[in-house]
XYZ file of C-alpha atoms in Angstrom:
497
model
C -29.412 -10.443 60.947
C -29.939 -6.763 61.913
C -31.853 -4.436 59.244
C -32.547 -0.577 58.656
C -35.045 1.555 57.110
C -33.236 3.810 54.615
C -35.017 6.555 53.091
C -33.022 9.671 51.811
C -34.423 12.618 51.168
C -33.525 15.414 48.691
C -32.364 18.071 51.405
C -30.293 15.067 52.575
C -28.582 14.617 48.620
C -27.906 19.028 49.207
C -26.116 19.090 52.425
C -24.251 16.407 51.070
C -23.312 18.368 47.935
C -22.101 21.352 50.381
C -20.124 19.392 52.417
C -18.393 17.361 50.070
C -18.567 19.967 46.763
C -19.636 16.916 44.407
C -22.236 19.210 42.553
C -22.565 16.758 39.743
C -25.816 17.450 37.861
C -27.006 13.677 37.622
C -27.843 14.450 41.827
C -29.342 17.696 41.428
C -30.052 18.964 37.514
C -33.569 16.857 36.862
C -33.218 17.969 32.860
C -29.592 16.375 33.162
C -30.395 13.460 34.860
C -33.501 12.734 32.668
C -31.224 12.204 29.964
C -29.296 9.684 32.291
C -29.810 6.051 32.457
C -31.044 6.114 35.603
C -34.087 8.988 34.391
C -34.016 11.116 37.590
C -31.536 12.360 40.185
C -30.033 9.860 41.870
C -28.506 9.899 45.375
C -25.082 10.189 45.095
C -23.097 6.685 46.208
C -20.997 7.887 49.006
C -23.822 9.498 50.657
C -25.787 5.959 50.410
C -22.680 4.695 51.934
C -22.854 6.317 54.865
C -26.662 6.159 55.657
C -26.141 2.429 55.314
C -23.081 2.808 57.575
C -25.624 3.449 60.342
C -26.983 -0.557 60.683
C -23.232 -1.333 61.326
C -22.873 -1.831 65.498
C -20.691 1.033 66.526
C -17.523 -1.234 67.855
C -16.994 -2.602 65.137
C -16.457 0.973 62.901
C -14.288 1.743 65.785
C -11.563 -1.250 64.717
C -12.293 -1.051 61.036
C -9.461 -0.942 58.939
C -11.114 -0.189 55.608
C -14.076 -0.212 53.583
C -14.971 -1.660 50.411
C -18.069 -0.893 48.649
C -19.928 -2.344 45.166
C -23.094 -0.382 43.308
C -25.096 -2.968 41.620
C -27.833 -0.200 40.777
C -28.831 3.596 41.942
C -30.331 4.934 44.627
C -33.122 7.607 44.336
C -34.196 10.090 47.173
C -37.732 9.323 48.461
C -37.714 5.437 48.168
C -37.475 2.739 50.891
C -34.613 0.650 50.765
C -33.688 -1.722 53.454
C -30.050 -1.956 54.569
C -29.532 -5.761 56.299
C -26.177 -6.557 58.570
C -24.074 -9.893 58.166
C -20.856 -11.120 59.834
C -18.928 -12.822 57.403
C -16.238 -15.724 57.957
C -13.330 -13.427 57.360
C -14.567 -11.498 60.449
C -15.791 -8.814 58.055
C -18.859 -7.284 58.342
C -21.219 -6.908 55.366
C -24.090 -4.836 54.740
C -26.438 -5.187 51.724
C -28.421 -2.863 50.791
C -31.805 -3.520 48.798
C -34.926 -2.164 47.208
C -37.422 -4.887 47.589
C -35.698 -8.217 47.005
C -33.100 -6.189 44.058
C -29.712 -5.405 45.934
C -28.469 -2.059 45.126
C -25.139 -1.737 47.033
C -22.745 -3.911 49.079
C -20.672 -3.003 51.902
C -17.763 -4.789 53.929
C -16.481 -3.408 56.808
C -12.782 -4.945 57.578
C -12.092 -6.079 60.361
C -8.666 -4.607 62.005
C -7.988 -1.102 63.886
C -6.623 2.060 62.213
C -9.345 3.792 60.515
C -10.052 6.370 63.765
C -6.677 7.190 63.938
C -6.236 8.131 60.006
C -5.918 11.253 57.984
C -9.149 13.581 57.840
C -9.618 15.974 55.241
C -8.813 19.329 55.511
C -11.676 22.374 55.017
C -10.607 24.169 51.565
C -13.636 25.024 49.008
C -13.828 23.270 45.919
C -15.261 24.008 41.902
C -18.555 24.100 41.395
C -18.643 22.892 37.729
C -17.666 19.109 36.925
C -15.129 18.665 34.152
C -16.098 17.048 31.011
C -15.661 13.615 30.284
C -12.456 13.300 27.774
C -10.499 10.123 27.237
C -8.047 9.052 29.940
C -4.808 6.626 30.060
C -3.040 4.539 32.304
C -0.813 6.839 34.069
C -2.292 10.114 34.288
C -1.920 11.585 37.439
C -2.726 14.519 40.051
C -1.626 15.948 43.471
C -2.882 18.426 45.856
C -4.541 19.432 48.940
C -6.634 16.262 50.720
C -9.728 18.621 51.893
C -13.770 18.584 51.405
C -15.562 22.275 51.957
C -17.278 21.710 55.160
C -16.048 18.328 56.470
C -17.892 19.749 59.454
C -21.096 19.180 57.852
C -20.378 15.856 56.744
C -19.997 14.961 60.283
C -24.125 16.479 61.373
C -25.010 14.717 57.968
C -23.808 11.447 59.032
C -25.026 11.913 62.673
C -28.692 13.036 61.420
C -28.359 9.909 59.522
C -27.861 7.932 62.626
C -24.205 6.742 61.303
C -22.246 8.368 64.183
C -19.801 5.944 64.957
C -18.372 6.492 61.553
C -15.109 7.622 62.068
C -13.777 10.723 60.737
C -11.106 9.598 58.373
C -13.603 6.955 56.689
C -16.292 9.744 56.345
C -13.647 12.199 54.997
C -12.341 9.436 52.175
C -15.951 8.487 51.536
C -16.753 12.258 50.732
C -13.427 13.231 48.857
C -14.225 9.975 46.886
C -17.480 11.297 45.959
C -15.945 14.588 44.626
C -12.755 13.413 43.093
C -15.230 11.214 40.642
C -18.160 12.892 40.388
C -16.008 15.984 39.494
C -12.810 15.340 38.087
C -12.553 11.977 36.998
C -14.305 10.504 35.182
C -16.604 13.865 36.133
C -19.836 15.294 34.800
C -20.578 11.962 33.122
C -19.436 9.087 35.791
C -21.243 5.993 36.773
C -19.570 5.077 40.478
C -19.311 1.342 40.565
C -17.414 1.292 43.777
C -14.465 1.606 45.813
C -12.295 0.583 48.776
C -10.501 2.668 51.166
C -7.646 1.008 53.368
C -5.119 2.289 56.400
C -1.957 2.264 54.978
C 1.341 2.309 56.628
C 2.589 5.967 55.979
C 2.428 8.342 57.928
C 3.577 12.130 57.645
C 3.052 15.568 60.020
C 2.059 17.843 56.903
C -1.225 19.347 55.849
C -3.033 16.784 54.349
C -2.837 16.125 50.540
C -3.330 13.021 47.791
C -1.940 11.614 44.960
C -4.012 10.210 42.517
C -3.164 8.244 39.454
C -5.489 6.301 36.577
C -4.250 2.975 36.480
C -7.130 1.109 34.260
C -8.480 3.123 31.069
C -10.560 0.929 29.008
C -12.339 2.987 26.258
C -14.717 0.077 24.883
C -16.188 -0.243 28.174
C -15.787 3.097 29.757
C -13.841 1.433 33.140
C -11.945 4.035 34.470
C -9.697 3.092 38.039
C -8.402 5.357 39.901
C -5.642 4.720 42.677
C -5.218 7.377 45.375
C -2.789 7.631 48.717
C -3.959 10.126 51.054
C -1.420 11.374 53.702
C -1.543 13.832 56.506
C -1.469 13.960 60.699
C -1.940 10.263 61.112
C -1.617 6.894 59.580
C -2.252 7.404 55.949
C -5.210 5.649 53.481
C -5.028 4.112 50.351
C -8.018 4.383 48.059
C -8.991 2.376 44.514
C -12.345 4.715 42.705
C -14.144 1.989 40.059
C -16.250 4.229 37.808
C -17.596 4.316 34.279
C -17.479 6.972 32.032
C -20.604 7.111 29.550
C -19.784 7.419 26.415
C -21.683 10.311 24.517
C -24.550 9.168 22.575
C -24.260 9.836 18.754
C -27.610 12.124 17.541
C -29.169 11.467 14.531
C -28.040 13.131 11.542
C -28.743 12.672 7.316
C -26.283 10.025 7.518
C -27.338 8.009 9.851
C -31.287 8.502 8.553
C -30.376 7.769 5.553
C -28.010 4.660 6.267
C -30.645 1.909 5.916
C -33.462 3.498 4.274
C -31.934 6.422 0.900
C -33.345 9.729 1.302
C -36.573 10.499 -0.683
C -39.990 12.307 -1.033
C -43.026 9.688 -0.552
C -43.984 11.631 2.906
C -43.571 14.926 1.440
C -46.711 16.794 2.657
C -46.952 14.299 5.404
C -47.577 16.329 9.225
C -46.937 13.673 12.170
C -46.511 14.487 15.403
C -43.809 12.724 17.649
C -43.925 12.771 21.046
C -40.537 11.556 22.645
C -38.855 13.114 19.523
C -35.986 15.144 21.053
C -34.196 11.966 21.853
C -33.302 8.267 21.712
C -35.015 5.893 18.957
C -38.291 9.275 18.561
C -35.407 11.341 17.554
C -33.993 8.867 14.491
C -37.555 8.049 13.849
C -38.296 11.763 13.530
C -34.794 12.171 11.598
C -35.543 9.359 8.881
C -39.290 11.023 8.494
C -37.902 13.997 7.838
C -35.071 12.651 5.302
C -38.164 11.235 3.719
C -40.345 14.459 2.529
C -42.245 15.038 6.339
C -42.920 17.583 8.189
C -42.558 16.609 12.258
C -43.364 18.389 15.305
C -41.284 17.123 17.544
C -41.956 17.525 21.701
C -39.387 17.679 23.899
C -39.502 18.929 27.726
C -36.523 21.117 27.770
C -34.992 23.039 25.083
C -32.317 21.555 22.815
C -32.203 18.444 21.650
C -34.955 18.904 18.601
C -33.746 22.861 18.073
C -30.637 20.186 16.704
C -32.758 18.367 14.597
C -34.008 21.010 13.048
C -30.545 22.917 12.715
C -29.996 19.411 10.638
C -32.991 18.807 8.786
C -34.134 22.194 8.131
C -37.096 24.454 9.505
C -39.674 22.953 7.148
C -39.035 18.999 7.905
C -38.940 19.432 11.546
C -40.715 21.767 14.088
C -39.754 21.699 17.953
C -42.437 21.614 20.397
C -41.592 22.283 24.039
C -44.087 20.490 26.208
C -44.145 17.708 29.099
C -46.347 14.563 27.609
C -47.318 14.041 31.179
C -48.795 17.584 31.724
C -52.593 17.648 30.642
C -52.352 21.782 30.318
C -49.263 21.353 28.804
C -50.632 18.505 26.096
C -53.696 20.314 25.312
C -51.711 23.456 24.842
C -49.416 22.453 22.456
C -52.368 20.211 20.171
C -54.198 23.728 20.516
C -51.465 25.242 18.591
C -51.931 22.782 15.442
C -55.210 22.788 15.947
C -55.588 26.624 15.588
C -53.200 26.601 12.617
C -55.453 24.231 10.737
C -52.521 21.269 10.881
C -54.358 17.684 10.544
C -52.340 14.873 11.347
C -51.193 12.054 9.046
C -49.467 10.425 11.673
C -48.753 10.290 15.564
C -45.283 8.349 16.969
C -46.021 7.637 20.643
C -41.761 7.304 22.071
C -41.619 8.372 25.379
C -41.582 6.900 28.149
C -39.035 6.339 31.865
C -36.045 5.025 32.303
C -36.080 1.230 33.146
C -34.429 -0.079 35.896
C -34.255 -3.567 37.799
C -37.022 -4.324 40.060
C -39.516 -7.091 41.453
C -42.395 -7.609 42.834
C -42.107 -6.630 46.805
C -44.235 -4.166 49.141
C -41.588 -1.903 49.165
C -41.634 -1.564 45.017
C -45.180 -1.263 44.986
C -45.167 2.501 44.521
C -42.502 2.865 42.382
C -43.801 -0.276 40.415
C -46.876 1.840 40.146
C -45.476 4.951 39.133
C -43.309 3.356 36.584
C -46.523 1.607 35.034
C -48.260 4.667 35.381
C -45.582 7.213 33.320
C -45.589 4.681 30.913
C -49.376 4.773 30.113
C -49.694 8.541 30.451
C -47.038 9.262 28.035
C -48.726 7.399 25.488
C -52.317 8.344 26.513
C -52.634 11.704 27.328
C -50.823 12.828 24.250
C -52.967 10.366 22.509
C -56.278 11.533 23.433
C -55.577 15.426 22.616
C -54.312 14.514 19.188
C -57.200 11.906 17.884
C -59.309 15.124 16.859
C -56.998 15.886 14.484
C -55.975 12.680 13.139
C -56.646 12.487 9.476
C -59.055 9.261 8.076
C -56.132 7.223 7.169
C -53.914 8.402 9.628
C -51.027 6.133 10.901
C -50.585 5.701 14.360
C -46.553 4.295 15.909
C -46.394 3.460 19.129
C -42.993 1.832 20.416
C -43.028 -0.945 22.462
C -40.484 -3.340 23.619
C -38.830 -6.828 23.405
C -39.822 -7.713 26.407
C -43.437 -8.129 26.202
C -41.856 -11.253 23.836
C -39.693 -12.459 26.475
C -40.920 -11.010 29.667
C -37.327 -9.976 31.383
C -37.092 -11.525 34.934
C -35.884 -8.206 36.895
C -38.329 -5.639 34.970
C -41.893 -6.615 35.437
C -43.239 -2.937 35.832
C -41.357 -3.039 32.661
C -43.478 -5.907 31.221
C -46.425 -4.254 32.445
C -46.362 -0.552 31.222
C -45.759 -2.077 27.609
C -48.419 -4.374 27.958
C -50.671 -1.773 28.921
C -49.272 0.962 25.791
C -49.912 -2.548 23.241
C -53.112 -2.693 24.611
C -54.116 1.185 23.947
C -52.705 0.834 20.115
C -54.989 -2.373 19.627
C -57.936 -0.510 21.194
C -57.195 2.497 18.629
C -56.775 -0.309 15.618
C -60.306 -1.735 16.599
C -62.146 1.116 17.420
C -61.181 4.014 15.817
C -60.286 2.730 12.708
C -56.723 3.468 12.583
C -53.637 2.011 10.961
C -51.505 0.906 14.301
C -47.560 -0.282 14.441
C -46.883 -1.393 17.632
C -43.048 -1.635 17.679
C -41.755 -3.981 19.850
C -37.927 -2.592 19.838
C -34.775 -4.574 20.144
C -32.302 -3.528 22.657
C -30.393 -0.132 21.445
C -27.385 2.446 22.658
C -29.803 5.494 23.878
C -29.095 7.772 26.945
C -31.349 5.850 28.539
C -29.488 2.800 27.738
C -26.076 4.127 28.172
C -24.956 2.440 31.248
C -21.736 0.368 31.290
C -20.504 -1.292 27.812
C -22.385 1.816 26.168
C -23.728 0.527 22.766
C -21.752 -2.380 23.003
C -24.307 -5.636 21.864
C -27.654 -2.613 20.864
C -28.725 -2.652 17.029
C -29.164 1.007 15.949
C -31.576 3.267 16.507
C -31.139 3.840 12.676
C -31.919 0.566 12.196
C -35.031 0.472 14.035
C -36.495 4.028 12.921
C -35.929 2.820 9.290
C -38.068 -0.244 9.957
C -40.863 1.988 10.940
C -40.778 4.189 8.400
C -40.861 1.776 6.009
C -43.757 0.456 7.451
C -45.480 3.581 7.372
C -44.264 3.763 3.716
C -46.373 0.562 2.988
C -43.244 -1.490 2.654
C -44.448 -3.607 5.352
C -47.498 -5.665 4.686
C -49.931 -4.390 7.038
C -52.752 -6.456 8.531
C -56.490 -6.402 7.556
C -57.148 -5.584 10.828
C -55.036 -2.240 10.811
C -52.810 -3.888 13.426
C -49.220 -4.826 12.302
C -46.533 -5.700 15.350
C -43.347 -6.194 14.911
C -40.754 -8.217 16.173
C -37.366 -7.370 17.387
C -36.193 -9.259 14.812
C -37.930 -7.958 12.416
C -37.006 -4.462 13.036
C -33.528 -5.510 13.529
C -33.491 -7.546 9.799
C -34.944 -4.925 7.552
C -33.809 -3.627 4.479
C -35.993 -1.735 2.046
């Protein structure tokens, strides 16, 4: 069994954005893609395609008659991921692609002839904005010109990448693909699952051009499937696009802060701090603090998100604070401000932290294994350490932990890990500083950074869960002698005031 080295870089991810015009943001907008379930730009799938194209011997691209491809997980420029080669008993090739032992993306090549005599795209320029996301139905259709902006530079991609006997028609599909989904449909907010590209029968002498028609729409789950015909100077191809469409995350509101726990005024007076507030369970923790009497300061790293929260809750309740958790100058900068306005704390809600994806425990995930542990320490440190000065006496300390340290999840152990090591900081605090600590250990909820396929489907509410904690901080939660309380999922899941 043959295997290759992939490593893509981000000037790889940009030439294939000019060649193929898919300029969705969750490749190249960080502050989008942050907001993603995957955390960071990601490379985009057809590209990953073709780079793992390249471990395929060259004769047998040559009599390929199509292509089918599955995403199990996303691929992030920078990272080592190994492509390894398999014939199969069909006479299919296959070609899985992994990060450590976690497979990522599956290949087969089939086996037949056509594919180097099929259409190729034509060179026409394309939009530069995705569409938004909007609900689709069986049935829906489009037509027009089969064409990529500079299929020209698609071919010196795939050659730098080594994939040269890639022929032209299956490079052309895999980069129309690319921008049919990642900018028309589903668009801005797709998740590519996969797709297959075949020779068909028809042939035609025209310009080249598709048709394109939704033939699975599946709102619940977000499915979207997409059947296209391309036809043109030679035999034509017949594609099938499998994406998901996130669904857009509901923000936190006075309804939903108020849905478990009723408004009141116990925390009026109350200053906390909440860093990771601008989104996910920090913002409805922040949102249900504020529907009870508080005053938050919420940090976000790019503008938005808590400017809405305060649009909602008003300018005295909560207080956006643009800062990156990870940034010392940055930290100390925006704990300067309180500090020079005389603020003391009551309270601190430690929330952010990365995205969480599947991993294990190979050489090749040590670095990312490290950085994810890393993030997740810093996050909760650094912000920690800059606030403690002006921590109150009885100040109240949250810090939101997981699930998972209960019932350590077999594909996330840097997962496992970085809330270990954030459980470990809030009992240090409870010992030694004389603190009242919650360490929250948080069911599974619908957040962007959960929003993957199924959106919210199975997730208790991040309603739910902020409620729980503010109750707690309310003193309707015992709390332990020690000044350490934890909480279970199911006890953040099960309570009612």
């Amino acid at each position: 069994m043959d295997e290759l080295i992939l490593c893509l870089t981000a000037d790889d991810v940009e030439a294939f954005a000019a060649a193929s015009g898919d300029r969705n943001p969750q490749y190249g907008d960080p502050a989008f893609a942050r907001r993603t379930s995957s955390g960071a730009c990601e490379v985009p799938g057809a590209l990953a395609v073709i780079a793992a194209l390249a471990a395929v011997p060259a004769q047998r691209l040559h009599t390929a008659s199509g292509l089918g491809a599955r995403f199990s997980g996303p691929l992030f420029p920078g990272r080592t991921y190994r492509a390894a080669v398999s014939e199969q008993e069909d006479g299919s090739v296959a070609v899985v692609v992994r990060e450590g032992a976690t497979p990522v993306l599956r290949c087969d090549v089939l086996r037949g002839d056509g594919l180097e005599n099929a259409v190729v795209p034509g060179k026409r320029p394309t939009a530069v904005e995705p569409e938004p996301s909007r609900d689709r139905a069986p049935g829906e259709s489009w037509n027009g010109a089969y064409g990529l902006p500079a299929p020209e530079g698609l071919r010196a991609l795939a050659d730098l990448l080594g994939a040269r006997a890639v022929p032209d028609a299956l490079l052309g599909a895999l980069g129309w693909a690319s921008w049919f989904t990642g900018m028309r449909v589903p668009g801005r907010d797709v998740i590519f699952a996969g797709l297959r590209v075949r020779v068909s029968d028809r042939e035609s002498d025209h310009d080249p051009r598709f048709t394109a028609s939704v033939t699975t729409a599946d709102p619940r789950s977000g499915t979207v499937v997409v059947r296209a015909d391309c036809a043109g100077d030679g035999r034509g191809l017949e594609m099938e696009l499998r994406t998901f469409q996130r669904r857009v995350v509901p923000p936190p509101d006075r309804t939903s802060a108020t849905s478990v726990l009723p408004a009141g005024d116990q925390l009026a007076g109350q200053r906390v701090l909440a860093v990771g507030g601008s989104r996910g369970i920090g913002a409805a923790v922040v949102s249900v603090l504020a529907s009870q009497g508080a005053s938050v300061w919420a940090t976000q790293r790019a503008p938005g998100p808590a400017e809405a929260l305060r649009e909602e809750f008003g300018d005295d309740r909560v207080r956006p604070l643009l800062l990156d958790a990870q940034d010392h100058e940055q930290m100390s900068a925006g704990v300067e401000v309180l500090a020079e306005t005389g603020i003391r704390l009551d309270g601190l809600v430690l929330s952010a932290g990365p995205a969480v994806l599947p991993s294990g425990l190979h050489l090749d995930t040590v670095d990312s294994f490290v950085a994810f542990v890393d993030t997740s320490l810093t996050v909760a440190l650094r912000p920690l350490a800059a606030a403690l000065p002006l921590l109150k006496d009885d100040a109240w300390i949250v810090l939101l932990s997981s699930g998972a340290v209960e019932d350590m999840p077999a594909r996330y152990p840097q997962y496992y890990v970085g809330k270990t090591a954030v459980e470990a900081l809030g009992r240090f605090c409870a010992a030694r500083h004389g603190v009242r600590v919650l360490l929250a250990r948080a069911p599974r909820m619908w957040t962007d950074l959960s929003n993957g396929p199924l959106g919210g489907q199975g997730t208790v509410p991040t309603a739910q869960v902020a409620s729980a904690i503010v109750g707690w901080v309310l003193g309707r939660i015992p709390a332990d002698e020690s000044g350490l309380t934890v909480l279970s999922p199911q006890d953040l899941a099960e309570w009612a005031p």
